XYZ file of C-alpha atoms in Angstrom:
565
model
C -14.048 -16.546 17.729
C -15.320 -12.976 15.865
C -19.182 -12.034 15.526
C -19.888 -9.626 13.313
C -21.126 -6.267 14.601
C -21.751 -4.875 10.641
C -21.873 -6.486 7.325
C -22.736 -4.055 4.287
C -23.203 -6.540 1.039
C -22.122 -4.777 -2.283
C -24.101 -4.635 -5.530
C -24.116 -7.650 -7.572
C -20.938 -8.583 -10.054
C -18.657 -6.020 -7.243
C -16.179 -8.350 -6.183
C -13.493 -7.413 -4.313
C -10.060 -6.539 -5.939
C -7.791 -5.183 -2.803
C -7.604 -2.799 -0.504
C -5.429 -0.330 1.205
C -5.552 0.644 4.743
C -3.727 3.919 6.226
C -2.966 3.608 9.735
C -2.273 7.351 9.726
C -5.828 8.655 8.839
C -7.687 5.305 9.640
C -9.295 5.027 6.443
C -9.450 1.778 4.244
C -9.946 1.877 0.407
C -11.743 -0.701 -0.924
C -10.855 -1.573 -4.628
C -14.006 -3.769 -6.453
C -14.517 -4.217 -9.802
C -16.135 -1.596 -11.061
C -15.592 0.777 -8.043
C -13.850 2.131 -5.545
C -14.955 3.465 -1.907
C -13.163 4.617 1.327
C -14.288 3.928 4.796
C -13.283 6.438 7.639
C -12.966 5.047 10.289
C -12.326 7.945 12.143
C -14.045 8.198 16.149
C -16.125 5.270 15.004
C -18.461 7.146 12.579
C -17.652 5.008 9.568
C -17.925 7.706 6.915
C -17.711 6.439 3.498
C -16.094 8.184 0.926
C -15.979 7.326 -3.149
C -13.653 8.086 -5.969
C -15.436 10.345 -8.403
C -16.076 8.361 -11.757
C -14.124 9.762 -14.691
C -15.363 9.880 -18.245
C -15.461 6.845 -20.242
C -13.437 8.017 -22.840
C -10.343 8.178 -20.520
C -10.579 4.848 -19.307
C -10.607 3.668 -22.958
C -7.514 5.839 -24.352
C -5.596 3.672 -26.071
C -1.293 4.263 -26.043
C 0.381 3.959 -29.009
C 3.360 2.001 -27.913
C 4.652 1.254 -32.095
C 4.123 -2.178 -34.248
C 6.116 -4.657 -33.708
C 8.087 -5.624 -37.077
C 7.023 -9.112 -36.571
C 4.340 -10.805 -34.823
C 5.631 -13.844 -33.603
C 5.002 -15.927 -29.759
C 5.040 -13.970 -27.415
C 5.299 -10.876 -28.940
C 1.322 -10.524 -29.437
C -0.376 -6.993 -30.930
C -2.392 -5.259 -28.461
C -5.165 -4.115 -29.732
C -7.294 -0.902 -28.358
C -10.142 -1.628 -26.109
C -13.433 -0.420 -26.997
C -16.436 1.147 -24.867
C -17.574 -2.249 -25.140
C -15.198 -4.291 -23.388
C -14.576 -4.272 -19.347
C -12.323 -2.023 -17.932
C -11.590 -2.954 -13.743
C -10.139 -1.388 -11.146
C -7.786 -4.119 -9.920
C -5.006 -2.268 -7.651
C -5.016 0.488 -5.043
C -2.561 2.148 -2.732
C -2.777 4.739 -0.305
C -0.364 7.493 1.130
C 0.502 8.605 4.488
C -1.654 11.111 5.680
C -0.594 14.300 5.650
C -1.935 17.632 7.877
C -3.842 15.167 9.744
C -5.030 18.082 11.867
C -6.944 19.887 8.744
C -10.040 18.773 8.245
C -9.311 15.404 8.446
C -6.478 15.150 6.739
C -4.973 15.418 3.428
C -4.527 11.973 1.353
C -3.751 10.489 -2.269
C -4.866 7.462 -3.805
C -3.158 5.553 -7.162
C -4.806 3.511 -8.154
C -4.429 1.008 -11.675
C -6.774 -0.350 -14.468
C -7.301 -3.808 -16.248
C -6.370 -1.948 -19.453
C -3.095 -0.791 -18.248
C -3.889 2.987 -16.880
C -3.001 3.925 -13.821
C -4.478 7.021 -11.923
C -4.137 9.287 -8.857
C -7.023 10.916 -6.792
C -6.390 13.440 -4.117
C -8.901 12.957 -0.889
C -11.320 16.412 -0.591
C -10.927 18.534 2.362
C -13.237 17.649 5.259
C -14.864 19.711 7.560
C -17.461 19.556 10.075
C -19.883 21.217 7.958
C -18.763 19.511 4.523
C -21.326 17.434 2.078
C -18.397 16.421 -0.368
C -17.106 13.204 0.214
C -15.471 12.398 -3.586
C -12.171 11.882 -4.252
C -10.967 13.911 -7.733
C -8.311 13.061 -9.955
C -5.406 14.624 -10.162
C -3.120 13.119 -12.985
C -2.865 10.007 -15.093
C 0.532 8.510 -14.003
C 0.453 6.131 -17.138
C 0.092 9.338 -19.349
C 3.160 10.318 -17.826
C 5.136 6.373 -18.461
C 4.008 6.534 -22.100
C 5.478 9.973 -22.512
C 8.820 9.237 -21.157
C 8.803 5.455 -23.191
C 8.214 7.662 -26.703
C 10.945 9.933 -26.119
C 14.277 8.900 -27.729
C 15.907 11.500 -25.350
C 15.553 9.304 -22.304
C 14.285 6.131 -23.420
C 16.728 4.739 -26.064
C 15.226 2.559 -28.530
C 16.122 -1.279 -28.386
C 17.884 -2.231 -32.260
C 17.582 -5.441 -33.769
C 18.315 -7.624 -36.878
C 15.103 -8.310 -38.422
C 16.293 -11.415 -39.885
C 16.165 -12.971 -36.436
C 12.769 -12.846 -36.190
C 10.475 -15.316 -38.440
C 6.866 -13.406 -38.852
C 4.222 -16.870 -38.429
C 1.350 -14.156 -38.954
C -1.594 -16.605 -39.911
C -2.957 -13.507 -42.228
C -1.040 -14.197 -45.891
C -2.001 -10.937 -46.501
C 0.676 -8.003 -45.879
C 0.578 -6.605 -42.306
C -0.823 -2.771 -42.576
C 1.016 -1.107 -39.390
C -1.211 2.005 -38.631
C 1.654 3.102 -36.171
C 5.391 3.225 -35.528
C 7.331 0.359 -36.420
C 9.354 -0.155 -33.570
C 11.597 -3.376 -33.209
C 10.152 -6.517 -31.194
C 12.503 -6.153 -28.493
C 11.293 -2.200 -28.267
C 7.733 -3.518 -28.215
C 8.032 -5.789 -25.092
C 10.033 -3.280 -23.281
C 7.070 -0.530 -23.595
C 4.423 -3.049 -23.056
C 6.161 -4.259 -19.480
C 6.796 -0.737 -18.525
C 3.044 -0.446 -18.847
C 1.599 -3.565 -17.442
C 1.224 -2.525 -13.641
C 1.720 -5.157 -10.912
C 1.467 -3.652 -7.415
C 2.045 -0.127 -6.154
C 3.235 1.216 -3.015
C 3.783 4.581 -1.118
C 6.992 5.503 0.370
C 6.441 7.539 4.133
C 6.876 11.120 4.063
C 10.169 12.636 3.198
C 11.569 16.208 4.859
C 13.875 18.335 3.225
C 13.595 16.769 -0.659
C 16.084 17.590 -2.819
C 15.580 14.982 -5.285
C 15.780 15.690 -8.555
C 13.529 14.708 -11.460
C 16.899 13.120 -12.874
C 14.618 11.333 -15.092
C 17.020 8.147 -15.496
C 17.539 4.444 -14.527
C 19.225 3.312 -11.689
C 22.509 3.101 -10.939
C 22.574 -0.454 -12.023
C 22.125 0.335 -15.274
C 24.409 3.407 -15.707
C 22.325 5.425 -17.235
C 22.227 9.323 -17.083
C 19.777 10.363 -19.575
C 18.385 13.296 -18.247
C 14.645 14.177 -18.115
C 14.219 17.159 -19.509
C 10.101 16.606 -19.809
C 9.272 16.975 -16.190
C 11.201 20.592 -15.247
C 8.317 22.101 -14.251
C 8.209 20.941 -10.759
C 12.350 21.572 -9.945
C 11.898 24.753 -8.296
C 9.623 23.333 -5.925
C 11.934 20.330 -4.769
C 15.266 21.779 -2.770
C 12.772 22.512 0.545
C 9.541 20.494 -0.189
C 8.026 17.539 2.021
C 7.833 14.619 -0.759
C 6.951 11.182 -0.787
C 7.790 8.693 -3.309
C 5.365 6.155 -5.768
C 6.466 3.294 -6.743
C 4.595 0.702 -9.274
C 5.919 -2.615 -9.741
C 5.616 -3.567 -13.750
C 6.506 -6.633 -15.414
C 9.900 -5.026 -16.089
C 10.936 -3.229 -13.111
C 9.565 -0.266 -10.758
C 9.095 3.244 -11.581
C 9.407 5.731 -9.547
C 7.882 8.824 -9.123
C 8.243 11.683 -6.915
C 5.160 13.595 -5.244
C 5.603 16.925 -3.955
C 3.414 17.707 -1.139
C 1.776 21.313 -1.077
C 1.878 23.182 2.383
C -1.858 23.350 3.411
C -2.156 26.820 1.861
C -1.623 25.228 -2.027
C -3.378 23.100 -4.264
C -2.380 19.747 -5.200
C -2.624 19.994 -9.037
C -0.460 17.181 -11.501
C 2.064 19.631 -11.373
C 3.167 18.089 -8.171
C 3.814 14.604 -9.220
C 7.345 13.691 -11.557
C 8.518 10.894 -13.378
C 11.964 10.050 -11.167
C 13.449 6.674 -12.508
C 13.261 3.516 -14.037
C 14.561 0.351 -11.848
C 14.752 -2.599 -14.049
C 14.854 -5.993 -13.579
C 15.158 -9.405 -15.278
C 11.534 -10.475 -14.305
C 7.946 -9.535 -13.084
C 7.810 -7.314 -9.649
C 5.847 -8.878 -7.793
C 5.292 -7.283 -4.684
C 6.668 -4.285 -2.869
C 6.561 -2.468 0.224
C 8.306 0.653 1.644
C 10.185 0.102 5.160
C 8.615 2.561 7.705
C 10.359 5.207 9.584
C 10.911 5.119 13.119
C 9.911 9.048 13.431
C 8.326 11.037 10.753
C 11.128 13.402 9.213
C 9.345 16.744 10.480
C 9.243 15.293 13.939
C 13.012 14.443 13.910
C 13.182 18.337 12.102
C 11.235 19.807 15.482
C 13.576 17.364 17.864
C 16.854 19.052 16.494
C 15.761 22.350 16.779
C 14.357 22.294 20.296
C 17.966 20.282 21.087
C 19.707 23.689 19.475
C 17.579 25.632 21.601
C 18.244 23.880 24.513
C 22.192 23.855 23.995
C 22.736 26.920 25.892
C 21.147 25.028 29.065
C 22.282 21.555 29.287
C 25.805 20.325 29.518
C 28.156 18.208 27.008
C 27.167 14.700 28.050
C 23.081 15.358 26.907
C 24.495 17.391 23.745
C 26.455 13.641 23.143
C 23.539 11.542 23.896
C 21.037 13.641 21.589
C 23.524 13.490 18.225
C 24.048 10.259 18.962
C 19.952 9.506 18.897
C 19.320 12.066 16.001
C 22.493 9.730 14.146
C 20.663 6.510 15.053
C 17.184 7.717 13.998
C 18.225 9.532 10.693
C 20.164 5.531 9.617
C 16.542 3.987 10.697
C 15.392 6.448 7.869
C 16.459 5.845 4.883
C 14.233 4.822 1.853
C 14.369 1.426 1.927
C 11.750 -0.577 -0.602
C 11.453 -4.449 -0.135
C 11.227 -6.075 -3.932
C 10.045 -9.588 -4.917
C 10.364 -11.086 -8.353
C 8.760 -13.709 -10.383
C 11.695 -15.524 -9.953
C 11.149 -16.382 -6.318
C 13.647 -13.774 -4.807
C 13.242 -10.656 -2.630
C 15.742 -8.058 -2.506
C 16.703 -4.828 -0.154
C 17.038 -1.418 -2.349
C 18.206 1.675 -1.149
C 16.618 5.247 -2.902
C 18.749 7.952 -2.702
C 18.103 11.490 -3.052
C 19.218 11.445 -6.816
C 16.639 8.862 -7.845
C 19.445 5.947 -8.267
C 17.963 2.498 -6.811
C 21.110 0.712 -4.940
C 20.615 -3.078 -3.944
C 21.336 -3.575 -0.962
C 21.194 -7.536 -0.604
C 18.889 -10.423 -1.301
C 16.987 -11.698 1.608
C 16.316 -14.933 -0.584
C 17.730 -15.981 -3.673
C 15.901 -17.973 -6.466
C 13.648 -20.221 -5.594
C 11.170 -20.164 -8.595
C 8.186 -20.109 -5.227
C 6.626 -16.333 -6.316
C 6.295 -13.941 -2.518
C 3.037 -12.666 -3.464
C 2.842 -10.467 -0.988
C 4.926 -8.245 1.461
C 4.806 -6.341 4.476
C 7.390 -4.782 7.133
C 5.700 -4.333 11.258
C 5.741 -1.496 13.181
C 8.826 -0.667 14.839
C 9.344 -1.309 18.276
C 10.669 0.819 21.275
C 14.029 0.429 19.780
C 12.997 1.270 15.753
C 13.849 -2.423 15.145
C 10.948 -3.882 12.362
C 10.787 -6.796 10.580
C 9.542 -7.798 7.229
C 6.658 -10.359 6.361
C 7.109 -12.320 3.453
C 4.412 -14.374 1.698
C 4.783 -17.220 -0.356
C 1.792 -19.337 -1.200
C 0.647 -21.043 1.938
C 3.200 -20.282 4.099
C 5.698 -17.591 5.245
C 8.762 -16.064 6.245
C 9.564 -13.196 8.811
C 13.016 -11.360 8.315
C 14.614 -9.261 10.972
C 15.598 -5.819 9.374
C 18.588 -5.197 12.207
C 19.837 -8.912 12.594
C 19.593 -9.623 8.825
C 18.277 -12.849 9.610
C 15.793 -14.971 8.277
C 13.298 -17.197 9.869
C 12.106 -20.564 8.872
C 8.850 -21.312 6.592
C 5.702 -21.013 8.551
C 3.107 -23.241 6.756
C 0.076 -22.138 9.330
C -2.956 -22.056 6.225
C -4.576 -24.861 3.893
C -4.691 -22.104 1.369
C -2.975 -19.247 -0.427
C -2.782 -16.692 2.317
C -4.516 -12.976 0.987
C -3.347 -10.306 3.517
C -1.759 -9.149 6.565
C -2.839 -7.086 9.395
C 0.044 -5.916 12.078
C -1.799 -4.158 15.385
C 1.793 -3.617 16.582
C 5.321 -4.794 16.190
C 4.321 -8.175 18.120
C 0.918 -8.606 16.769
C -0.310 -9.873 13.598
C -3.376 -11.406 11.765
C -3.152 -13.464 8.039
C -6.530 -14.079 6.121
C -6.152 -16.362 3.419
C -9.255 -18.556 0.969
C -9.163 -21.087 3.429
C -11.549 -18.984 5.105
C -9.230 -18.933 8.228
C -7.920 -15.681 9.712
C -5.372 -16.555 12.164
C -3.688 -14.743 15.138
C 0.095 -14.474 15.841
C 2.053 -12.929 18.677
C 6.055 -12.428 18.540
C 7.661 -13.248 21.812
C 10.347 -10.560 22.730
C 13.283 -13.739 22.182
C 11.854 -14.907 19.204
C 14.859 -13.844 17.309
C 17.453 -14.781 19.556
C 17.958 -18.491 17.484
C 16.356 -20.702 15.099
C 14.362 -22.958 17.657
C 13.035 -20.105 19.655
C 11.608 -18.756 16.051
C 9.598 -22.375 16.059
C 7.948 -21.282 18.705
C 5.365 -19.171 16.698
C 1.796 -20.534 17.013
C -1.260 -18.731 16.487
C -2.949 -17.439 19.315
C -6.569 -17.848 18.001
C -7.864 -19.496 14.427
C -11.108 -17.720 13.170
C -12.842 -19.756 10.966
C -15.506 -17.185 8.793
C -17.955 -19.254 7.267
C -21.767 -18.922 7.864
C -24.513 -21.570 7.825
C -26.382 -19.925 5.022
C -24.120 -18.224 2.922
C -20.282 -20.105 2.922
C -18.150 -17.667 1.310
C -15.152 -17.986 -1.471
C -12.565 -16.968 1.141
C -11.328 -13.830 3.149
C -9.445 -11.534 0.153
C -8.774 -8.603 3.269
C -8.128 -8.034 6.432
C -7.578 -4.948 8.806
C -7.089 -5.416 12.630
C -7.798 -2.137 14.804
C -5.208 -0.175 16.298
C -6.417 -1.882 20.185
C -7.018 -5.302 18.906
C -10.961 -4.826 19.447
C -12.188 -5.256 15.658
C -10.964 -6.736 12.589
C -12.321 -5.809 9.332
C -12.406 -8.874 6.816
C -13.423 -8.710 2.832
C -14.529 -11.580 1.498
C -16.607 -12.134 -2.130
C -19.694 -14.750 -1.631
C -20.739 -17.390 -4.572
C -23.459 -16.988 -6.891
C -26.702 -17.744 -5.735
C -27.000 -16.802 -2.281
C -27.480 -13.110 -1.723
C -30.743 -11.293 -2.768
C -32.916 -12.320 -5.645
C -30.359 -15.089 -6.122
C -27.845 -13.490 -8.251
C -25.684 -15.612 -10.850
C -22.494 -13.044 -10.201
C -20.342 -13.067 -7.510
C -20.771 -10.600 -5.202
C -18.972 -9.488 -2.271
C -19.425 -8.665 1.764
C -17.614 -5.961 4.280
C -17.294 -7.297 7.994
C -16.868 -5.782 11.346
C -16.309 -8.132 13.589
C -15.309 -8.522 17.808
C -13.425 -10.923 19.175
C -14.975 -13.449 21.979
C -15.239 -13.268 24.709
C -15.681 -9.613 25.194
C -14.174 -7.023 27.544
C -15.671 -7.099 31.079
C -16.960 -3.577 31.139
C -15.289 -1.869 33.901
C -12.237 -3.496 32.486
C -13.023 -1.806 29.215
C -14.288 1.474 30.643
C -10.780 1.615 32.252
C -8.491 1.026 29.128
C -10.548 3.505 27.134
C -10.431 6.335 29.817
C -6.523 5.336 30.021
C -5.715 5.680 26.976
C -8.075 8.484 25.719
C -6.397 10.912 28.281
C -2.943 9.732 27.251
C -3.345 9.929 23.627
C -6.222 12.823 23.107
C -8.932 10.438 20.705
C -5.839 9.322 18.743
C -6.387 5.334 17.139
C -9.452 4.911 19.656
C -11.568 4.546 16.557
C -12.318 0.816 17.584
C -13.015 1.769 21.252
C -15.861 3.671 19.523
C -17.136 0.892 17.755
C -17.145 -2.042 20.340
C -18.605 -0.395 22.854
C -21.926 -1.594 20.758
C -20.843 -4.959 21.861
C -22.287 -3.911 25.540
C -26.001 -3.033 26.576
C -27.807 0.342 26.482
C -27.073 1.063 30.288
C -23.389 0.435 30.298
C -23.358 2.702 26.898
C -24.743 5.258 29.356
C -22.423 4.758 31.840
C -19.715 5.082 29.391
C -21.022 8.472 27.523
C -21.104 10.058 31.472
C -17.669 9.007 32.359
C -16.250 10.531 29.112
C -18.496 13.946 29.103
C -19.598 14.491 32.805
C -19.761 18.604 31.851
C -22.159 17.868 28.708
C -24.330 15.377 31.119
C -24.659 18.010 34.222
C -25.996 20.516 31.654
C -28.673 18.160 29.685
């Protein structure tokens, strides 16, 4: 069972959208309505952070994408938005955190619009003695989409007979085009492109040399070149990049970020159009496969093995190519894909910016995956991939290529999952259930040790006064000790009775608690083996004990600080 330790209510009409949690800054961005915060979690201080509001006027800027030459079902005009209509923040997607040792590291945040815009913010730099928590933007990466679909250089127009189309405009009046007239076909093609799905970071990649080709993937054979986005080439042969990918309703783009050395400024100069990856329906979800070791650790491991050449004999020169080989084919950019269709695919990125499938983990099936997620590796780099669908789903071994059965654990469409570590995981879903799994080390070895899966604990949420619409989020700490749930509460039953829906943040402990000494133990264990590293929830549960054992606990872990007060 969880009780909640903290519960912050949001303003009325802020429901929750998503959110996007970064294991390697513990931070969680939290995307509502009409706002967007981050929550560092950070030694347990729970500093929040917000995304500086832009201007209204650039939430309203309207694309000109052309007239289609006849408006017929389902080609439908857009129209531009006004001040007057909503515009909601509905997706958001965090990056690896990088210099995690400057002032509390270095992030970005993409983040996409009701109206079709999608931008990026850059996190500021922290220090001890710093009052600025706002994230800036940096570049509109939908600015960047319309430029390339405009330009006849690298996107060629889509031709068509006019005659095929029959124009049932209800107006009997002639239709006045104020812009372009581009075909039909054109028309849906740059309206996909721009309708953004789900986003995802790739992790950090050493020693980029990829190239803003500015073309669509191999499947397509097409080598247009992009000739718009030169001005951040002389950057990429030696840069640490990482890759954005947003999932449209006609493929993924890709774009390439090049991260500045913590000297530099992150300006839009560092972020490129790379490709277009299209497919025959709506991207659905998509997740980046982690690496085993970040590239600039694997960077420092070869060098001190150079080093260390002159000192150690052949059979430990064998052993460490033969690690550095297995580690750099654990690697590669690997992006999980799911389509409207019902499939999910395995697509390689190579250094050129051409998307190679791989193979389909499950074929059509017309049953959307709605979400996607890949665990932790392991001891041995092995990770496995969580697919979604509905109320149930399926686990795929990366290594094994194989695919479990249909887990149907939930009375509801499931929201989220939360790995703590490769054999750990949590799902939320509206059922207001968030359920606890554990992955015994034979699971995989055949198909009726794989039905062995139960949960370990079901969490049901609801309150006695408030019963909420179901958990949209969910974030389990690095030890296991809290989970963080997001759920959005019914009209009528937060303050002053307010008709919109609204929406709560929880921290919550599981029961029964730690004995103390038990507790002390594990903290002091694992503080001096990993130097305050993802004890952040240590920190915060330690509230779950009384005043004198917080004592206790504050002179175990600062004797020197206690014999001089």
């Amino acid at each position: 069972m969880l009780h909640d330790l903290l519960s912050l209510r949001q303003a009325s009409s802020s429901t929750f959208n998503c959110s996007s949690y970064s294991k390697s800054s513990n931070k969680l961005a939290v995307v509502q309505k009409n706002a967007i915060f981050i929550i560092n979690f950070k030694n347990g201080l729970l500093k929040k952070e917000s995304v500086k509001m832009m201007p209204k006027d650039e939430y309203y800027n309207d694309y000109k994408l052309g007239e289609p030459q006849a408006t017929v079902f389902p080609i439908i005009r857009k129209h531009a938005a006004n001040q007057s209509d909503e515009v909601d923040f509905l997706k958001g997607s965090l990056s690896e955190c990088f210099f995690p040792s400057l002032g509390g590291g270095f992030q970005l945040l993409a983040t996409s619009t009701s109206n079709g815009h999608v931008f990026l913010f850059k996190s500021p730099y922290i220090s001890s003695t710093s009052s600025n928590y706002f994230w800036e933007k940096v570049s509109s990466l939908s600015d960047l989409t319309y430029q390339i679909l405009i330009d006849p250089k690298i996107n060629e127009k889509i031709q068509e007979n006019d005659s095929v189309w029959i124009d049932r405009n209800i107006n009997s009046k002639p239709l006045v085009r104020q812009f372009e007239s581009v075909s039909n076909l054109e028309y849906k093609k740059r309206t996909e492109w721009m309708d953004i799905q789900c986003m995802d970071w790739s992790p950090i990649i050493s020693n980029g040399n990829i190239e803003n080709t500015g073309k669509r993937s191999n499947k397509n054979n097409n080598n247009n070149n992009n000739n718009n986005n030169n001005n951040s080439n002389a950057k990429a042969n030696d840069s640490t990049i990482a890759l954005l990918s947003l999932g449209t309703k006609r493929g993924v783009i890709f774009f390439k970020c090049i991260i500045p050395t913590s000297s530099d400024t992150f300006t839009s100069d560092n972020i490129s159009f790379l490709c277009f990856d299209e497919y025959d329906d709506w991207v659905t979800a998509i997740k980046w496969k982690p690496f085993l070791f970040s590239p600039k650790i694997i960077t420092n491991n070869n060098n001190n093995n150079n080093n260390n050449n002159n000192n150690n004999n052949n059979n430990n020169n064998n052993n460490n190519n033969n690690n550095n080989n297995k580690n750099s084919g654990q690697n590669q950019n690997i992006i999980a894909i799911s389509l409207g269709d019902g499939s999910v695919n395995l697509s390689k990125v190579d250094n050129e910016g051409n998307v190679t499938l791989l193979y389909n983990i499950i074929e059509k099936d017309y049953n959307v995956a709605t979400l996607l997620e890949w665990s932790p590796p392991n001891e041995n780099g092995e990770t496995y991939l969580f697919i979604c669908k509905g109320m149930g789903f399926y686990l795929y071994n990366f290594e094994k290529k194989q695919l479990s059965c249909l887990f149907l654990k939930h009375r509801a469409t499931i929201t989220c999952i939360s790995f703590s570590d490769y054999y750990h995981f949590s799902t939320s879903s509206l059922d207001n259930n968030i359920i606890d799994f554990k992955i015994q080390p034979n699971f995989w070895n055949s198909p009726i040790t794989q039905e062995s899966l139960q949960p370990t604990s079901v969490n049901y949420l609801p309150k006695d006064d408030d019963k909420g619409l179901g958990v949209y989020s969910l974030v389990t700490s690095p030890n296991k000790l809290i989970t963080v749930y997001l759920e959005n509460l019914p009209p009528g039953i937060t303050m002053y009775h307010s008709k919109s829906v609204t929406s709560r943040l929880n921290l919550a402990y599981r029961d029964p608690p730690y004995n103390f000494q038990s507790f002390k133990q594990a903290f002091l264990n694992k503080f001096e083996r990993e130097k305050s590293k993802d004890l952040w929830d240590y920190f915060i549960y330690i509230n779950v004990y009384p005043g004198e054992s917080i004592l206790e606990f504050i002179n175990e872990i600062c004797p020197d600080d206690n014999d001089k007060g």
